[in-house]
PDB file of C-alpha atoms in Angstrom:
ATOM      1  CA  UNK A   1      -8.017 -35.538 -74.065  1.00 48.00           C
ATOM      2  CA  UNK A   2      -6.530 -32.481 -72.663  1.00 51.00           C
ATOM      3  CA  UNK A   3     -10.334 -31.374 -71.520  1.00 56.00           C
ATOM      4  CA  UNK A   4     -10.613 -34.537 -69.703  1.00 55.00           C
ATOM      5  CA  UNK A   5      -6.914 -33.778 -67.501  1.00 55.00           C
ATOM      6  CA  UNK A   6      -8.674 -30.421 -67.052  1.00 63.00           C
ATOM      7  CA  UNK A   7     -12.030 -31.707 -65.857  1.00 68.00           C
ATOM      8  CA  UNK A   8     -10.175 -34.252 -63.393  1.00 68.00           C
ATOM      9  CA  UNK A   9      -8.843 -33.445 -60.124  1.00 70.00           C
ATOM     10  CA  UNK A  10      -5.499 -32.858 -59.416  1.00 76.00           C
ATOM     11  CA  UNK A  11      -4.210 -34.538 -56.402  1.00 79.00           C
ATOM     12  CA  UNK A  12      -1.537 -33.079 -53.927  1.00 74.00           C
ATOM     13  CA  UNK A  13       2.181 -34.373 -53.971  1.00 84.00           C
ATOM     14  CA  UNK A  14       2.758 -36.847 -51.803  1.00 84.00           C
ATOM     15  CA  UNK A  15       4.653 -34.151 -49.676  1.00 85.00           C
ATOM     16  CA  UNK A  16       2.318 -31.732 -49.171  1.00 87.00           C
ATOM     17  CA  UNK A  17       0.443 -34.165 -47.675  1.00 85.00           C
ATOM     18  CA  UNK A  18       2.993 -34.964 -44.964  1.00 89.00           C
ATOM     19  CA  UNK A  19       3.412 -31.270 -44.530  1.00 91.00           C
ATOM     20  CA  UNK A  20      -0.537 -30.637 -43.490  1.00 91.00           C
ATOM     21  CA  UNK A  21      -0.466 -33.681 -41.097  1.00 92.00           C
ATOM     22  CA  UNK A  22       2.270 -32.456 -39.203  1.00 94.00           C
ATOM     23  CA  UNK A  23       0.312 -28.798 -39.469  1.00 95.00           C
ATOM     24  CA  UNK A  24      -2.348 -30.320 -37.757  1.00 95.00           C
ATOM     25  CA  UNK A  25      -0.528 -32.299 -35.082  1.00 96.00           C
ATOM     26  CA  UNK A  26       0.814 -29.381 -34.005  1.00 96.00           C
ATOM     27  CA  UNK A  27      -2.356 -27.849 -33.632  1.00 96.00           C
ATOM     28  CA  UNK A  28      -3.902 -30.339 -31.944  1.00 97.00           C
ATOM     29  CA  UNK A  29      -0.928 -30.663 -29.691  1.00 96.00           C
ATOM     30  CA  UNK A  30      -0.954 -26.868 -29.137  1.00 97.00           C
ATOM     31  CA  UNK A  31      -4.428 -27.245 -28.218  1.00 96.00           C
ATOM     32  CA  UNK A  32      -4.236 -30.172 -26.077  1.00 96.00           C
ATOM     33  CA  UNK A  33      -1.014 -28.546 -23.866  1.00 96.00           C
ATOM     34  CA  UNK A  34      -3.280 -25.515 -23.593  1.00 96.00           C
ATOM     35  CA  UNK A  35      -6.387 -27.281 -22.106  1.00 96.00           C
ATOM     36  CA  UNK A  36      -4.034 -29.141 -19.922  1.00 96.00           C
ATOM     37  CA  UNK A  37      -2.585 -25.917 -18.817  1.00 96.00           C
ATOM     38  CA  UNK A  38      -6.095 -24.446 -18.144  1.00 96.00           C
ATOM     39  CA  UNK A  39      -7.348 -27.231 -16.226  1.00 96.00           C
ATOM     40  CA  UNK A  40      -3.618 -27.562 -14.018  1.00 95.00           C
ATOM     41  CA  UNK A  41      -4.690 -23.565 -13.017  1.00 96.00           C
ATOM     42  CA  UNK A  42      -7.873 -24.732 -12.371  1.00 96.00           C
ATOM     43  CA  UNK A  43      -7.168 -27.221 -10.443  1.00 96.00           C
ATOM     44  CA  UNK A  44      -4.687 -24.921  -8.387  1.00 96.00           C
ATOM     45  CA  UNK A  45      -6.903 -22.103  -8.010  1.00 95.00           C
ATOM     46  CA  UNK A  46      -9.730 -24.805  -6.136  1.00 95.00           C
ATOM     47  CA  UNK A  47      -7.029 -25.882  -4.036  1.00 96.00           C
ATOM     48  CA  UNK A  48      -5.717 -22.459  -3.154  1.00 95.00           C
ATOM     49  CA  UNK A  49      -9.768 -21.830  -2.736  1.00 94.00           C
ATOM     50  CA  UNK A  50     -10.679 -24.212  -0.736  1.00 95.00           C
ATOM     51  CA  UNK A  51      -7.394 -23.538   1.479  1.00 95.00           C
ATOM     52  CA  UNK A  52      -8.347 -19.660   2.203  1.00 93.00           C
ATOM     53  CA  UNK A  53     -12.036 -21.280   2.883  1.00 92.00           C
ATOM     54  CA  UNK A  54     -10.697 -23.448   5.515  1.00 92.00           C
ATOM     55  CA  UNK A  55      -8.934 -21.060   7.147  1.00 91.00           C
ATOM     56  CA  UNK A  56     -11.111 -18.346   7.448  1.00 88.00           C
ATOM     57  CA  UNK A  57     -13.286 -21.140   8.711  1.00 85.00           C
ATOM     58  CA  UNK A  58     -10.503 -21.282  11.820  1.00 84.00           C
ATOM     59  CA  UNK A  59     -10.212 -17.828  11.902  1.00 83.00           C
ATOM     60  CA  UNK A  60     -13.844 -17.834  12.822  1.00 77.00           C
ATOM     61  CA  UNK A  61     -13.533 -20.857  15.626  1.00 76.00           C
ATOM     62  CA  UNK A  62     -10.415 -18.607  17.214  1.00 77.00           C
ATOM     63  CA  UNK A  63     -12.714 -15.425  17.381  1.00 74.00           C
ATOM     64  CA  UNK A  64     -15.806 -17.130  18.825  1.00 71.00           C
ATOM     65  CA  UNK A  65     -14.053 -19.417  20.830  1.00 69.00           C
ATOM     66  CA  UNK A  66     -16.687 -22.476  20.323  1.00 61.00           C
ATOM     67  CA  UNK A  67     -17.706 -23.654  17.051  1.00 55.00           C
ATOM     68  CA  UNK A  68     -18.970 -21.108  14.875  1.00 52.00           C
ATOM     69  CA  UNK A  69     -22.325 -23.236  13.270  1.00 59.00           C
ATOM     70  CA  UNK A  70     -24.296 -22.316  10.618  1.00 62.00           C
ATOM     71  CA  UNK A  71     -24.073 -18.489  10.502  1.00 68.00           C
ATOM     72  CA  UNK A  72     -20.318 -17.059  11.850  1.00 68.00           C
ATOM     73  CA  UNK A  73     -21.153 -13.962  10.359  1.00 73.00           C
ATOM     74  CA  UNK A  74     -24.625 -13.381  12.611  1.00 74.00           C
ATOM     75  CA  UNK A  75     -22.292 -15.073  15.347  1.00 72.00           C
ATOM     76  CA  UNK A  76     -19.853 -12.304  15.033  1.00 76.00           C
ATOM     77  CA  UNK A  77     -22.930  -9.551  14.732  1.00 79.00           C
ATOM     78  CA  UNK A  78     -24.074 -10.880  17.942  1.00 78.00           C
ATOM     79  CA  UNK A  79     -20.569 -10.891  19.592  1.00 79.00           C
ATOM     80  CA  UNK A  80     -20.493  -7.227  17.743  1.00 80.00           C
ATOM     81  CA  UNK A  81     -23.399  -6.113  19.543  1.00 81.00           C
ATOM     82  CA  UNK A  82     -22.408  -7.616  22.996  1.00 78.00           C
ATOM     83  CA  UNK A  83     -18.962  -5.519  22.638  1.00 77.00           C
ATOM     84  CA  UNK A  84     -20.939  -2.061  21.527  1.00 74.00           C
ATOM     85  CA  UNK A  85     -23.206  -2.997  25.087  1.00 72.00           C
ATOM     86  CA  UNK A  86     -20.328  -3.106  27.233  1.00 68.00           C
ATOM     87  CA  UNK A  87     -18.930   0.491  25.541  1.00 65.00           C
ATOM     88  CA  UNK A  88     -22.323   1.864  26.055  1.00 61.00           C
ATOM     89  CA  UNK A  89     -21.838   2.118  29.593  1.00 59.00           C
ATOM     90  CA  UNK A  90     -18.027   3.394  29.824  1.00 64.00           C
ATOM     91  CA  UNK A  91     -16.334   6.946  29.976  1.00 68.00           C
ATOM     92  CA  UNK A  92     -16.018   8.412  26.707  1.00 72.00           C
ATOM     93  CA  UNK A  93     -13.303  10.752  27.326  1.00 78.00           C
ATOM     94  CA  UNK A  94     -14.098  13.411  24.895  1.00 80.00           C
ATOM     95  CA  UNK A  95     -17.664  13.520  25.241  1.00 82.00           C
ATOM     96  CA  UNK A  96     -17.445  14.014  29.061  1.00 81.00           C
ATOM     97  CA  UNK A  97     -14.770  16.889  27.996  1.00 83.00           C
ATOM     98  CA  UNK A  98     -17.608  18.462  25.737  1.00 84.00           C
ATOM     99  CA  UNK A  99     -20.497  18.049  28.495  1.00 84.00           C
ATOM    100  CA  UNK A 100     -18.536  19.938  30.819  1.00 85.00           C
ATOM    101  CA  UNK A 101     -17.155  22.399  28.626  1.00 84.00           C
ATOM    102  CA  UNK A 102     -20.052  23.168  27.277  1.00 84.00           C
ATOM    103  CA  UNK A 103     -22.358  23.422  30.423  1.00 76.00           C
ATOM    104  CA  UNK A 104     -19.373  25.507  32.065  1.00 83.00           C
ATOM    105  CA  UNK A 105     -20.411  29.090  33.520  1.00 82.00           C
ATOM    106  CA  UNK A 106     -17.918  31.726  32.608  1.00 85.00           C
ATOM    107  CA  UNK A 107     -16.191  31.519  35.841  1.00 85.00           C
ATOM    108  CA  UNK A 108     -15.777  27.903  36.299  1.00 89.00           C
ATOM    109  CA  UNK A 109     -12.612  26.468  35.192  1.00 90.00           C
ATOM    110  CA  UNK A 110     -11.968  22.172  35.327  1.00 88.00           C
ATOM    111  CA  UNK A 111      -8.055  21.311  36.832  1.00 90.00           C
ATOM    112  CA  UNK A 112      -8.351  17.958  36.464  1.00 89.00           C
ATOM    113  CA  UNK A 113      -9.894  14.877  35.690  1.00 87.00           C
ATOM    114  CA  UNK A 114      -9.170  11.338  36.220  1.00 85.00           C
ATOM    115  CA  UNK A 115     -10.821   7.937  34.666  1.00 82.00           C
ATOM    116  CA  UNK A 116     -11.568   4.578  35.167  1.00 78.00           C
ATOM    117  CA  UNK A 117     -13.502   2.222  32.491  1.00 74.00           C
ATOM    118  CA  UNK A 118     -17.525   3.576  33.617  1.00 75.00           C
ATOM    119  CA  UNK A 119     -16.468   6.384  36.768  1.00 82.00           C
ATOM    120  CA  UNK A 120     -14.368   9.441  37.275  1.00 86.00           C
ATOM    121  CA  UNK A 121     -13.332  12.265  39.051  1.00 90.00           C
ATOM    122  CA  UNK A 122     -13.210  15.741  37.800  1.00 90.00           C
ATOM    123  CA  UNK A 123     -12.171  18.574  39.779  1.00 91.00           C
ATOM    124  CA  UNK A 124     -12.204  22.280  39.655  1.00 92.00           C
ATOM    125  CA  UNK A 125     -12.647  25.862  40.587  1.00 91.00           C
ATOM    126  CA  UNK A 126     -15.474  28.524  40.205  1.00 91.00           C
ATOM    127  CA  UNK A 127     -15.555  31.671  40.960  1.00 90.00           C
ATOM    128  CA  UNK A 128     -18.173  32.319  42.875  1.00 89.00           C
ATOM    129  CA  UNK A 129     -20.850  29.788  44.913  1.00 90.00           C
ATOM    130  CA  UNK A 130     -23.467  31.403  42.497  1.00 91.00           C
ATOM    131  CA  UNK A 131     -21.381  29.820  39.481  1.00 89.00           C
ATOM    132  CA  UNK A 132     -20.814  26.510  41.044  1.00 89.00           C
ATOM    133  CA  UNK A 133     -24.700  26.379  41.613  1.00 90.00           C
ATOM    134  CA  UNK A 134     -25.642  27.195  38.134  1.00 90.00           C
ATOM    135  CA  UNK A 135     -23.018  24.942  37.041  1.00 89.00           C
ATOM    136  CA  UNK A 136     -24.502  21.935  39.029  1.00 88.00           C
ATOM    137  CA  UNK A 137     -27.848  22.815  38.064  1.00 88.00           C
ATOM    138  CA  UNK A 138     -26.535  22.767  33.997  1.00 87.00           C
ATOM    139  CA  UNK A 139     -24.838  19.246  34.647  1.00 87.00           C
ATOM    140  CA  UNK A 140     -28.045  17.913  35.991  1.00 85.00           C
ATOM    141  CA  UNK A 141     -29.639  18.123  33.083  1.00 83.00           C
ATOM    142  CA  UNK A 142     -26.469  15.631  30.956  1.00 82.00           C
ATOM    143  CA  UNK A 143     -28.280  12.803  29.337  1.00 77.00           C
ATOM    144  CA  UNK A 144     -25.205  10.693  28.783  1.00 78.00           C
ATOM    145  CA  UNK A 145     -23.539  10.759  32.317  1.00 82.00           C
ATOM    146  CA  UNK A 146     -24.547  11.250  35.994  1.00 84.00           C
ATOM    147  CA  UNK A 147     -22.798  13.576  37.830  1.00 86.00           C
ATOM    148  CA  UNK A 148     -23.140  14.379  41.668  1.00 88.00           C
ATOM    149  CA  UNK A 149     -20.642  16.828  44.141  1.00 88.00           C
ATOM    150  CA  UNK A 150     -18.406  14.898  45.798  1.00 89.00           C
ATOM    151  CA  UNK A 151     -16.973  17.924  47.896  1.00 89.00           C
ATOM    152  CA  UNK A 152     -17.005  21.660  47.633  1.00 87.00           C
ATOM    153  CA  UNK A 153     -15.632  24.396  49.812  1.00 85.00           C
ATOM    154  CA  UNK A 154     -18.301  26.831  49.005  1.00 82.00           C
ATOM    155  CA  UNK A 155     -16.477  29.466  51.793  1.00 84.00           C
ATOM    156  CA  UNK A 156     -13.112  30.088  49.729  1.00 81.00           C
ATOM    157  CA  UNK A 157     -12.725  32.122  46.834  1.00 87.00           C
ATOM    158  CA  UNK A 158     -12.634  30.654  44.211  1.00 90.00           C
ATOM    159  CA  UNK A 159     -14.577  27.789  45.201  1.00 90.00           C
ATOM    160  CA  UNK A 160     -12.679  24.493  45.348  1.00 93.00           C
ATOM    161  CA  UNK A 161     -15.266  21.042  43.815  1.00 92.00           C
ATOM    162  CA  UNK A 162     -14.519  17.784  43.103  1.00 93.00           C
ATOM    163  CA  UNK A 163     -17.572  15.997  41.159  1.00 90.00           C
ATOM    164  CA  UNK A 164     -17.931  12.171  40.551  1.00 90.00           C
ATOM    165  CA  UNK A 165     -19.010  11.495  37.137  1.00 87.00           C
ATOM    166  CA  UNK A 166     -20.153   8.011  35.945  1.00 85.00           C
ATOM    167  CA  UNK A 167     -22.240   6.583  32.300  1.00 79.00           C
ATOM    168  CA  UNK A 168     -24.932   6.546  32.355  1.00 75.00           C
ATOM    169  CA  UNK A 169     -26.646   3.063  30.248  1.00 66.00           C
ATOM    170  CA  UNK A 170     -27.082   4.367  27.065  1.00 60.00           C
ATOM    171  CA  UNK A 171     -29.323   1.067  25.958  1.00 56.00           C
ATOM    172  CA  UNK A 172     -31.687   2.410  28.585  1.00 57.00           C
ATOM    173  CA  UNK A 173     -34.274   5.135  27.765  1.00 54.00           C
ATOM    174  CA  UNK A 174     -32.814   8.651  28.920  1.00 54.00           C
ATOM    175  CA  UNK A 175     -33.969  10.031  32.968  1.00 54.00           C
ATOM    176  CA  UNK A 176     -37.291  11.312  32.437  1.00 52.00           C
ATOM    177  CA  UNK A 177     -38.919   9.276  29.511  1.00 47.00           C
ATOM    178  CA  UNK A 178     -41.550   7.900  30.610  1.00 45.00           C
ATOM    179  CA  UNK A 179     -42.332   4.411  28.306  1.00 41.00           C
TER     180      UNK A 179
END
């Protein structure tokens, strides 16, 4: 009899039972708060989503002024390109600084210069008429701007000029190419 006891199974208290059912309905709780929890950020995160969406979307109709369609980004390239046109053909203060400076005779010195958005006004003194000439000749020869005398008192030492200097269109071909 005592190898048939052996050879049976033995059966948990009643209180061990209890004790593994309320083990596992705290995991499944556990479980079930923490899928809750992942689908409330979920569901925040689309919201939060679909508000940044919706604004850039506005952000868009405030740039280009009329709806944006299909493509605002090749809206804005266009817009882009439009903007880059228009700077094509104004002053760029520093580069008109280096195409005089760097076309300059030795005797030729630049006083003063004054701007507006696609013309200005530079004016100077040379030397000698022999250095203003070879100046003028050198700034003849500027791809990015056209510049012409405006006056020069040639008969003074050193010779008093004011040039005009205005952009040339840089989306055109440069003077001389012959397309």
């Amino acid at each position: 009899m005592a190898q048939q006891t052996e050879n049976q199974p033995q059966s948990l208290p009643e209180a061990e039972h209890h004790r593994y059912g309320r083990i596992l309905l705290a995991v499944t709780l556990a479980g079930l708060l923490f899928l809750a929890g992942q689908g409330l950020r979920w569901w925040q995160e689309h919201r939060q989503a679909r508000r940044m969406q919706q604004a850039v979307h506005e952000v868009y109709s405030r740039a280009l002024e009329a709806g944006p369609g299909r493509s605002p980004y090749g809206r804005l390239q266009f817009e882009l390109g439009k903007l880059k046109a228009q700077s094509a053909q104004r002053l760029d203060m520093v580069e008109l600084l280096a195409a005089l400076s760097r076309r300059a005779p030795e005797g030729v010195r630049i006083r003063s210069l004054s701007m507006a958005t696609a013309s200005g006004v530079v004016s100077g003194l040379a030397a000698t008429p022999e250095d203003f000439r070879r100046y003028q000749t050198a700034l003849a020869a500027e791809a990015y701007f056209t510049i012409t005398t405006r006056k020069a008192d040639t008969l003074a030492r050193p010779v008093r000029f004011e040039l005009d200097v205005k952009a040339r269109d840089r989306a055109a071909p440069p003077k001389g190419d012959d397309q």
